[in-house]
CSV table of C-alpha atoms in Angstrom, one decimal:
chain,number,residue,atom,x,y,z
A,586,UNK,CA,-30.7,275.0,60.0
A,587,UNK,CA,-34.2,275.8,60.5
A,588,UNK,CA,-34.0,279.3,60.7
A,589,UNK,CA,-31.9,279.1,57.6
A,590,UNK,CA,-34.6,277.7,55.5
A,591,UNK,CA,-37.7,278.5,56.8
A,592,UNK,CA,-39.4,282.2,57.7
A,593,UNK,CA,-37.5,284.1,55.1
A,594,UNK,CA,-38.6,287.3,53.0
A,595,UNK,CA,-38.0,288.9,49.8
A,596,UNK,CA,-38.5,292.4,48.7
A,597,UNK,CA,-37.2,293.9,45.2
A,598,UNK,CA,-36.0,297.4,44.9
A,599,UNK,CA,-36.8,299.2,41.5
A,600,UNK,CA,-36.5,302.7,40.5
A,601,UNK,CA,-36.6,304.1,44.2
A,602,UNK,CA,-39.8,302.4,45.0
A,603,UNK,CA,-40.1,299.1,47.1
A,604,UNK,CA,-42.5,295.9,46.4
A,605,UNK,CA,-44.8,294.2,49.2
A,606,UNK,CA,-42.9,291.6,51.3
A,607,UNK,CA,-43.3,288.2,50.2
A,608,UNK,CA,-42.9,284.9,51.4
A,609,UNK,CA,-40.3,282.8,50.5
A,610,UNK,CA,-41.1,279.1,50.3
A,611,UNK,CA,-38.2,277.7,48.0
A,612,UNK,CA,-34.2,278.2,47.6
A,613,UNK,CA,-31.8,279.4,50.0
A,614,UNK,CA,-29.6,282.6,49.9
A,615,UNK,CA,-27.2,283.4,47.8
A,616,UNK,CA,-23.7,283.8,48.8
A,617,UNK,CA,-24.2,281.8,51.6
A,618,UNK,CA,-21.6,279.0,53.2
A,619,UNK,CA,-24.5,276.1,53.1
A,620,UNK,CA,-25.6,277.2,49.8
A,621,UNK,CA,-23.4,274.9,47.5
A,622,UNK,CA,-24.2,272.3,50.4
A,623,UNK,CA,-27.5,272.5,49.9
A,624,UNK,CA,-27.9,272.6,46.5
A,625,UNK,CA,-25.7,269.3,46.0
A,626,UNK,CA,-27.7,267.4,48.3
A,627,UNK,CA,-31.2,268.9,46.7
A,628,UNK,CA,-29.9,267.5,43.3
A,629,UNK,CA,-28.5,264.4,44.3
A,630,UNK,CA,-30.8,262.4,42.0
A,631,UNK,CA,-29.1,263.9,39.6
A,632,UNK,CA,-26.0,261.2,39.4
A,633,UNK,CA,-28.6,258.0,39.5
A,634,UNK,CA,-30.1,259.5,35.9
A,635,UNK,CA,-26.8,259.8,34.9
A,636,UNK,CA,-25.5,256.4,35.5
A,637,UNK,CA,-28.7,255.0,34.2
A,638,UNK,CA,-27.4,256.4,30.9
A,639,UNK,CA,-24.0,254.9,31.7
A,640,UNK,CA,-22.4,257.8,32.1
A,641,UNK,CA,-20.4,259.7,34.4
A,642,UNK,CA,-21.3,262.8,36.9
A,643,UNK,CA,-19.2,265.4,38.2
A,644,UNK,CA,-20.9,268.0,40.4
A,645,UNK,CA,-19.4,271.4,41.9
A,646,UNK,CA,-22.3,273.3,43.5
A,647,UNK,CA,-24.6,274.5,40.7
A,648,UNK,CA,-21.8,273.6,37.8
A,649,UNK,CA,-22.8,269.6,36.8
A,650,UNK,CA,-20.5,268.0,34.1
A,651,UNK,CA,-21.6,264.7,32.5
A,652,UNK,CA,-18.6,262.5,31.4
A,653,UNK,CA,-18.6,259.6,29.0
A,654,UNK,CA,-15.5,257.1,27.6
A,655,UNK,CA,-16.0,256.3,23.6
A,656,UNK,CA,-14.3,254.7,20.2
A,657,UNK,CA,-14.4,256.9,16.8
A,658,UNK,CA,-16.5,254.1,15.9
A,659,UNK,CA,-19.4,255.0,18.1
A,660,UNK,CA,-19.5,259.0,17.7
A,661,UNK,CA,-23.2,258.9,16.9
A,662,UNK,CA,-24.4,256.2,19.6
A,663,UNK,CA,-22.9,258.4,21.9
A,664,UNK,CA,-24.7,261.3,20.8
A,665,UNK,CA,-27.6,259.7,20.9
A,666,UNK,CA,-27.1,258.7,24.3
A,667,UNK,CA,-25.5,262.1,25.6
A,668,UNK,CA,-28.7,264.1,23.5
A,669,UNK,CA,-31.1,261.0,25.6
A,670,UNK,CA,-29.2,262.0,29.2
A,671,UNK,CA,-29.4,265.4,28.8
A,672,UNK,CA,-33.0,265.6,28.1
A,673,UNK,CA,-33.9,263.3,31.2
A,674,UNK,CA,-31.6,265.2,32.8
A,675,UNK,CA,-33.9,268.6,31.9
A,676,UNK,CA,-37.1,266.5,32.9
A,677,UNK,CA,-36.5,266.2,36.5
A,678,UNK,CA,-34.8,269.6,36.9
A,679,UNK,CA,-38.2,271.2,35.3
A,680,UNK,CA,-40.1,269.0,38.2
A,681,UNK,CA,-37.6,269.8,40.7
A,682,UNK,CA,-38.3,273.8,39.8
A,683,UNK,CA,-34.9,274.1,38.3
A,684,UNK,CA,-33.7,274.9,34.9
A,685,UNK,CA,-31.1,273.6,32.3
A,686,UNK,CA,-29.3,276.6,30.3
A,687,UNK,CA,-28.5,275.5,27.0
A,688,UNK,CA,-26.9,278.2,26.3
A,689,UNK,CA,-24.0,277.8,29.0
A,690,UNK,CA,-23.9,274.3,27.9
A,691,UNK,CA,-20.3,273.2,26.3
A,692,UNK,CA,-19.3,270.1,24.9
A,693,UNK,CA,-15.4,269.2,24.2
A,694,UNK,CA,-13.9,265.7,23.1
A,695,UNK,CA,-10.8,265.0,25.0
A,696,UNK,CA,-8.2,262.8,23.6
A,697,UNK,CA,-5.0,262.4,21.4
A,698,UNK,CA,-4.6,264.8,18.7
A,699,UNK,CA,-4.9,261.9,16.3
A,700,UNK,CA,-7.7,261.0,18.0
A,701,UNK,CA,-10.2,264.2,17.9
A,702,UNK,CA,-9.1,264.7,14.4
A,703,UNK,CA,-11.0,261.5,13.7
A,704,UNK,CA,-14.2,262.5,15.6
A,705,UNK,CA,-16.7,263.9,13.0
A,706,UNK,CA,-19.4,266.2,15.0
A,707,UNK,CA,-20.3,269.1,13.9
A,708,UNK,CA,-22.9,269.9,16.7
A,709,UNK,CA,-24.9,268.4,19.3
A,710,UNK,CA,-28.8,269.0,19.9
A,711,UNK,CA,-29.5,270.1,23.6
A,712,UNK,CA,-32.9,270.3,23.9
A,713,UNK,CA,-34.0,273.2,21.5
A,714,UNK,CA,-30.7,274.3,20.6
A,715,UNK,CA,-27.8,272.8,19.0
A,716,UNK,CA,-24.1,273.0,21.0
A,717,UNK,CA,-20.9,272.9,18.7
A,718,UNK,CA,-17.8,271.1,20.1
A,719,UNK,CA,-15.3,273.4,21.5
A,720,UNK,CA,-11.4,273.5,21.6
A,721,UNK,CA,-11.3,274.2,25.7
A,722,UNK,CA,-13.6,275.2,28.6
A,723,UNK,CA,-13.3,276.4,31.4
A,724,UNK,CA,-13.1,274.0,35.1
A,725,UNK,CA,-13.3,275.8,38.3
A,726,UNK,CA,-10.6,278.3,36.9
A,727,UNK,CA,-8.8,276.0,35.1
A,728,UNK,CA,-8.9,275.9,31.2
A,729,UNK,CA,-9.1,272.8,29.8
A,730,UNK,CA,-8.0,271.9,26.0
A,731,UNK,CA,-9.6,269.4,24.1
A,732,UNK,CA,-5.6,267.7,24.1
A,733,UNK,CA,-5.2,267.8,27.6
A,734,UNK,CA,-2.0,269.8,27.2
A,735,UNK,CA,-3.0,272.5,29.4
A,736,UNK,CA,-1.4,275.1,27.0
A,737,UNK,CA,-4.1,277.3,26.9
A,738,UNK,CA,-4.6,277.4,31.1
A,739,UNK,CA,-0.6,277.9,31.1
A,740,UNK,CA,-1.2,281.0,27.9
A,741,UNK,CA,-4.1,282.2,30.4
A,742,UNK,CA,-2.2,282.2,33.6
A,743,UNK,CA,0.7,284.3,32.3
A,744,UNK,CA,-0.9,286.0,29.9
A,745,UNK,CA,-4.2,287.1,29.5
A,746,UNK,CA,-4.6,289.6,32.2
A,747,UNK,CA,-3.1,287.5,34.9
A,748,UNK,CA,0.2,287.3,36.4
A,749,UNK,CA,1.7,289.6,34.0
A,750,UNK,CA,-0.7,291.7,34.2
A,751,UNK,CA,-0.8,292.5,38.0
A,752,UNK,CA,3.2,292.0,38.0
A,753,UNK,CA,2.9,295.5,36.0
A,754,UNK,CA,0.4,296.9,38.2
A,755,UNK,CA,2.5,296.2,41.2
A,756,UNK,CA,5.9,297.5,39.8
A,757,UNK,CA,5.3,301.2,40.1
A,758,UNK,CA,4.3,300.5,43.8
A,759,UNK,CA,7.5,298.3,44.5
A,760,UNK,CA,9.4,300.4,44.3
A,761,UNK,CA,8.0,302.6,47.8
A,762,UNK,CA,7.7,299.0,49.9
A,763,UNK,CA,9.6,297.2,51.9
A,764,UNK,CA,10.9,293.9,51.0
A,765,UNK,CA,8.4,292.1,53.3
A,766,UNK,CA,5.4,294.2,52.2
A,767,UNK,CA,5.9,293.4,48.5
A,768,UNK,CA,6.5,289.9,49.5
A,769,UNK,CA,3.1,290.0,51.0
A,770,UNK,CA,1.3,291.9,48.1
A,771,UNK,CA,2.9,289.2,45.6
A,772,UNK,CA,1.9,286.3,47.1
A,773,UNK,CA,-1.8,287.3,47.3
A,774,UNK,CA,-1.9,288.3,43.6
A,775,UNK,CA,0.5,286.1,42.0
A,776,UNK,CA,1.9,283.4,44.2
A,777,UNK,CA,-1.7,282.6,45.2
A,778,UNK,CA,-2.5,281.6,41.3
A,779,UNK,CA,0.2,280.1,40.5
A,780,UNK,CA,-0.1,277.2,43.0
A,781,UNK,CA,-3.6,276.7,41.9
A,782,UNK,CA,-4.2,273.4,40.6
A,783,UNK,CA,-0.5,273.2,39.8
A,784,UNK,CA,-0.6,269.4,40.5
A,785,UNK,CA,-2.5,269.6,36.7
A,786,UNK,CA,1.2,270.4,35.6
A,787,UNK,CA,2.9,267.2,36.2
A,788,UNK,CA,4.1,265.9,33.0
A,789,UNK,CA,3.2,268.7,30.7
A,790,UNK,CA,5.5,269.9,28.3
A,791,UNK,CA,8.9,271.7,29.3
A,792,UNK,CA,8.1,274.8,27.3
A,793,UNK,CA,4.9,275.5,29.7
A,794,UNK,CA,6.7,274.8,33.1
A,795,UNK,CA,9.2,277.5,31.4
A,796,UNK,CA,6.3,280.1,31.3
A,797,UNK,CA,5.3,279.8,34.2
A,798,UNK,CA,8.4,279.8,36.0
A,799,UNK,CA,9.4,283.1,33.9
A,800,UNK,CA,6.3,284.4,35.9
A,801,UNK,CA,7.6,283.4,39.0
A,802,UNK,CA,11.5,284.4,38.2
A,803,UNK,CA,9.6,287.9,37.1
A,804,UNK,CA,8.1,287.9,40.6
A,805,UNK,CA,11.2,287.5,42.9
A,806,UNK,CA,12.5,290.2,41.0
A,807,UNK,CA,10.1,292.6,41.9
A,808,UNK,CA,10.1,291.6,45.6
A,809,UNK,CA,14.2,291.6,45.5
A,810,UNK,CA,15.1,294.5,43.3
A,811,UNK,CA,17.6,292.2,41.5
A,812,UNK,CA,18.6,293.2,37.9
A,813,UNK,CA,17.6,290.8,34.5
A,814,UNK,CA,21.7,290.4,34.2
A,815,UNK,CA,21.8,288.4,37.5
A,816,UNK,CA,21.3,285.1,38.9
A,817,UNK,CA,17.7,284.6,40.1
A,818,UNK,CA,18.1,280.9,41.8
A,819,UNK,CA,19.3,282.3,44.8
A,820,UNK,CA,16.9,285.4,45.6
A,821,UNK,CA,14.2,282.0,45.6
A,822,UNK,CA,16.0,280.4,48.1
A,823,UNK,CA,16.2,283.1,50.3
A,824,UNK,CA,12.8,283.8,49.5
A,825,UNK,CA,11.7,280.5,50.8
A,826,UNK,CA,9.6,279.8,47.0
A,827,UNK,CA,10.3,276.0,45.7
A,828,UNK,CA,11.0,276.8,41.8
A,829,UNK,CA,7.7,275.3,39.8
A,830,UNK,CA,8.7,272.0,39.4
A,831,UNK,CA,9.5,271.4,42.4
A,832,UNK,CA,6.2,272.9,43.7
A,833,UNK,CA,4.4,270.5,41.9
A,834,UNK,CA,6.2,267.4,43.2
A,835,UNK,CA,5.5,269.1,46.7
A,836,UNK,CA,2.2,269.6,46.7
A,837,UNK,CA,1.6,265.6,45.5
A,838,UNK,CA,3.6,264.2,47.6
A,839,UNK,CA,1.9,266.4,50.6
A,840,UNK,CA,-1.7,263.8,48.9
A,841,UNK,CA,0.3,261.3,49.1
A,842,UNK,CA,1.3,261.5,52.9
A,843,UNK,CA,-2.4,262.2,53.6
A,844,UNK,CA,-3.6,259.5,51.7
A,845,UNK,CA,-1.5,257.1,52.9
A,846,UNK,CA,-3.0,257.9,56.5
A,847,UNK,CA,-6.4,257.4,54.7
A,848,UNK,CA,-6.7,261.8,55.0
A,849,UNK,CA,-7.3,262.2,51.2
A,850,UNK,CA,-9.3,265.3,50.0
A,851,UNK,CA,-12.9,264.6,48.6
A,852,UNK,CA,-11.1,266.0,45.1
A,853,UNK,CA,-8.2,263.4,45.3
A,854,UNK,CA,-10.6,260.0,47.1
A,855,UNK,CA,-12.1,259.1,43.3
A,856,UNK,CA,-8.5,258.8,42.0
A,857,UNK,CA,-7.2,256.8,44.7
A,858,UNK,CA,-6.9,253.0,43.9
A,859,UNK,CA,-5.7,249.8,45.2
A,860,UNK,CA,-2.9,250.1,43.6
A,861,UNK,CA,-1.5,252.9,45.9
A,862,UNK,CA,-0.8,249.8,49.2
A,863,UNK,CA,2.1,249.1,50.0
A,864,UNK,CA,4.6,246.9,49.1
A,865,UNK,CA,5.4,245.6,52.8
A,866,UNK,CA,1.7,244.6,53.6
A,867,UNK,CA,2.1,241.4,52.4
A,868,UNK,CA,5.5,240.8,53.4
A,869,UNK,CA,7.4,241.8,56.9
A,870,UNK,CA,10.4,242.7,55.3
A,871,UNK,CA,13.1,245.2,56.9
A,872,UNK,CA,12.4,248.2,55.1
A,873,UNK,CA,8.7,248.1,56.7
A,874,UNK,CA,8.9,250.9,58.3
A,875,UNK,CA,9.6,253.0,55.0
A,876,UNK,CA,6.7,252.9,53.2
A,877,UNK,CA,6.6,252.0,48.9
A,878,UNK,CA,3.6,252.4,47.0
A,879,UNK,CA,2.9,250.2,43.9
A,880,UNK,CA,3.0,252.1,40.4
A,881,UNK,CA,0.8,251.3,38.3
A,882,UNK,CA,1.4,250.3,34.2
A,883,UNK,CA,0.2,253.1,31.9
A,884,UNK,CA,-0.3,253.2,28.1
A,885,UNK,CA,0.1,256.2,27.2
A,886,UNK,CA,1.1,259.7,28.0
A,887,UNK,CA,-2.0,260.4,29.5
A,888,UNK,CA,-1.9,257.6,31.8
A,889,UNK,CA,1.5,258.9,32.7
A,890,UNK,CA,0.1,262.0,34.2
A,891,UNK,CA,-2.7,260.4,36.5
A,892,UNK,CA,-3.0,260.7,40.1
A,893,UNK,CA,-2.5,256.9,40.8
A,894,UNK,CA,0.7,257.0,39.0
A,895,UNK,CA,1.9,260.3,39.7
A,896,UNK,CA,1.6,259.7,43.2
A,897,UNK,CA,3.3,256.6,44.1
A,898,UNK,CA,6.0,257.9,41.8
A,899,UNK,CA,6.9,261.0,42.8
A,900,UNK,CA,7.0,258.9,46.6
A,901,UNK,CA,8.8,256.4,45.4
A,902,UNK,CA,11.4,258.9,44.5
A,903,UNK,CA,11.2,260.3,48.2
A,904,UNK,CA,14.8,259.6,50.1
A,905,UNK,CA,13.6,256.8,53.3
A,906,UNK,CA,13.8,259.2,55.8
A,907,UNK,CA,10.9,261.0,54.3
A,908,UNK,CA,8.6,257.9,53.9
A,909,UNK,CA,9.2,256.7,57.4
A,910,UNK,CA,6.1,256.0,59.7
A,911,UNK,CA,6.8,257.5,62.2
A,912,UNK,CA,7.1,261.2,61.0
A,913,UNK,CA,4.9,263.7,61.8
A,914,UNK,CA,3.0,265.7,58.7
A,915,UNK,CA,4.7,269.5,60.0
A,916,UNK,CA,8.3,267.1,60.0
A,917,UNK,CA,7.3,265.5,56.5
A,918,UNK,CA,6.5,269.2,54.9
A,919,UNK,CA,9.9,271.0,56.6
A,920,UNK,CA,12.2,268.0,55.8
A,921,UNK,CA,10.4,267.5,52.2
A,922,UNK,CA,11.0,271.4,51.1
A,923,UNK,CA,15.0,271.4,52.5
A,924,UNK,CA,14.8,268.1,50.3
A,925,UNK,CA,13.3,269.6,47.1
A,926,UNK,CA,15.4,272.5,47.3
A,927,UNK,CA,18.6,271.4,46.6
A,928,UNK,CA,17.9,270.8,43.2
């Protein structure tokens, strides 16, 4: 760690002539593993000036997102209060020799269609600038609409030089591979983004599951030569690929095994509640081997689609066998895919 941070140079190249060696006496180099590390912990002050605003703080390395939970009623009190955070926010970063860039600064209101209709802001000052609202942003790859429908991350993934795309730059050479080899090459440029952050997908509409399982239909038809005309639910069994429905419901009921054993991911441990125990901690009864997680009551849709409901119920809905104690997470993840594929 010491020689990480201390005894390091810097010397700028610039139109084939070199500058003197200098000193480094702040920051740490880019690209590097303990960077984001680093930089989390150096700005961890960051979250008490947030919560002294009554807000929330969400931090990914150098990407901070400030959240905040309002009524139409109190649009401008929260502006005032977002425009007061923000600046405090700028304060200490100018004394901790960092900066605020207003213009990579985005603000979206998320809620019910209804809802955001109602919200009258045209802009927001940050700092010396002023920040429009905007219909979606981007979250670690993952677009997010002011609706929460995920229809523009779904339009994205398919579309906009994605999946599609790369399906078309892989047909020509297809056709020259082996079955394995394509296999391969699909899963590293397709396969690979459409499993990330497919949990999001829970409970979205049918019509974007649909577009992204054309994508993946499109796919095993590459790797498996087999003709539009025919049927494409076998070649993904014999491929070994869960359809996409199904791969959601995998992948949160793999959470839910590890956060049942108290293994949750750092992503996943603000979402878990005390409504995930178990039914037989209270009460010895004979199924207490087979563990049932409580579900809570929801509202509304979006409440439907959280992690603490989502999760029990998609265990709940696990045969016993699969929510037994005793079994092992490699026996959970081979008995849970033979399970999910016979529908």
């Amino acid at each position: 760690m010491q020689s990480f941070l201390t005894d390091r140079t810097q010397q700028v190249a610039y139109g084939g002539q070199l500058s003197p060696v200098h000193q480094l006496l702040f920051g740490v180099p880019q690209g590097s593993v303990l960077g984001p590390l680093l930089y989390v912990l150096y700005t961890a002050e960051l979250g008490c000036i947030v919560q002294l605003h009554e807000m929330k703080l969400h931090q990914y390395a150098d990407d901070s997102q400030v959240y905040m939970s309002i009524t139409v009623c109190n649009t401008a009190a929260a502006v005032q209060t977002f425009t007061a955070c923000i600046a405090d926010m700028n304060a200490w970063m100018s004394a901790s020799r960092l900066r605020l860039n207003p213009a990579k600064t985005q603000v979206m209101c998320l809620g019910s269609r209804q809802l955001v209709s109602q919200i009258d802001i045209r802009d927001i000052p940050v700092l010396s600038t002023h920040v429009p609202p905007v219909e979606s942003a981007h979250d670690l790859l993952v677009v997010v609409d002011s609706q929460l429908s995920l229809s523009a991350h779904v339009t994205a993934l398919c579309y906009m030089r994605s999946c599609y795309y790369h399906l078309r730059q892989l047909c020509p050479a297809a056709r020259s591979l082996s079955t394995e080899t394509a296999k391969t090459l699909v899963q590293g440029f397709i396969s690979c983004r459409l499993d990330y952050c497919n949990s999001l997908l829970y409970g979205v509409a049918d019509s974007l599951i649909q577009m992204v399982h054309s994508v993946q239909n499109a796919a095993a038809r590459l790797v498996t030569g087999v003709r539009r005309q025919e049927h494409i639910t076998p070649m993904l069994c014999n491929l070994h690929w869960l359809p996409v429905r199904e791969k959601v419901r995998f992948k949160l009921a793999c959470v839910m095994y590890k956060s049942l054993l108290g293994q949750p991911s750092p992503s996943t441990w603000p979402m878990m509640s005390s409504s995930m125990m178990m039914y037989s901690r209270w009460h010895l009864l004979r199924s207490a081997n087979y563990r049932t997680c409580v579900v809570p009551r929801t509202q509304n849709g979006f409440g439907d689609r959280d992690f603490s409901v989502t999760g029990p119920r998609i265990w709940n809905d696990l045969p016993p066998e699969l929510r037994h104690v005793d079994i092992s997470f490699g026996q959970f993840i081979n008995m849970l895919k033979s399970y999910l594929f016979r529908f």
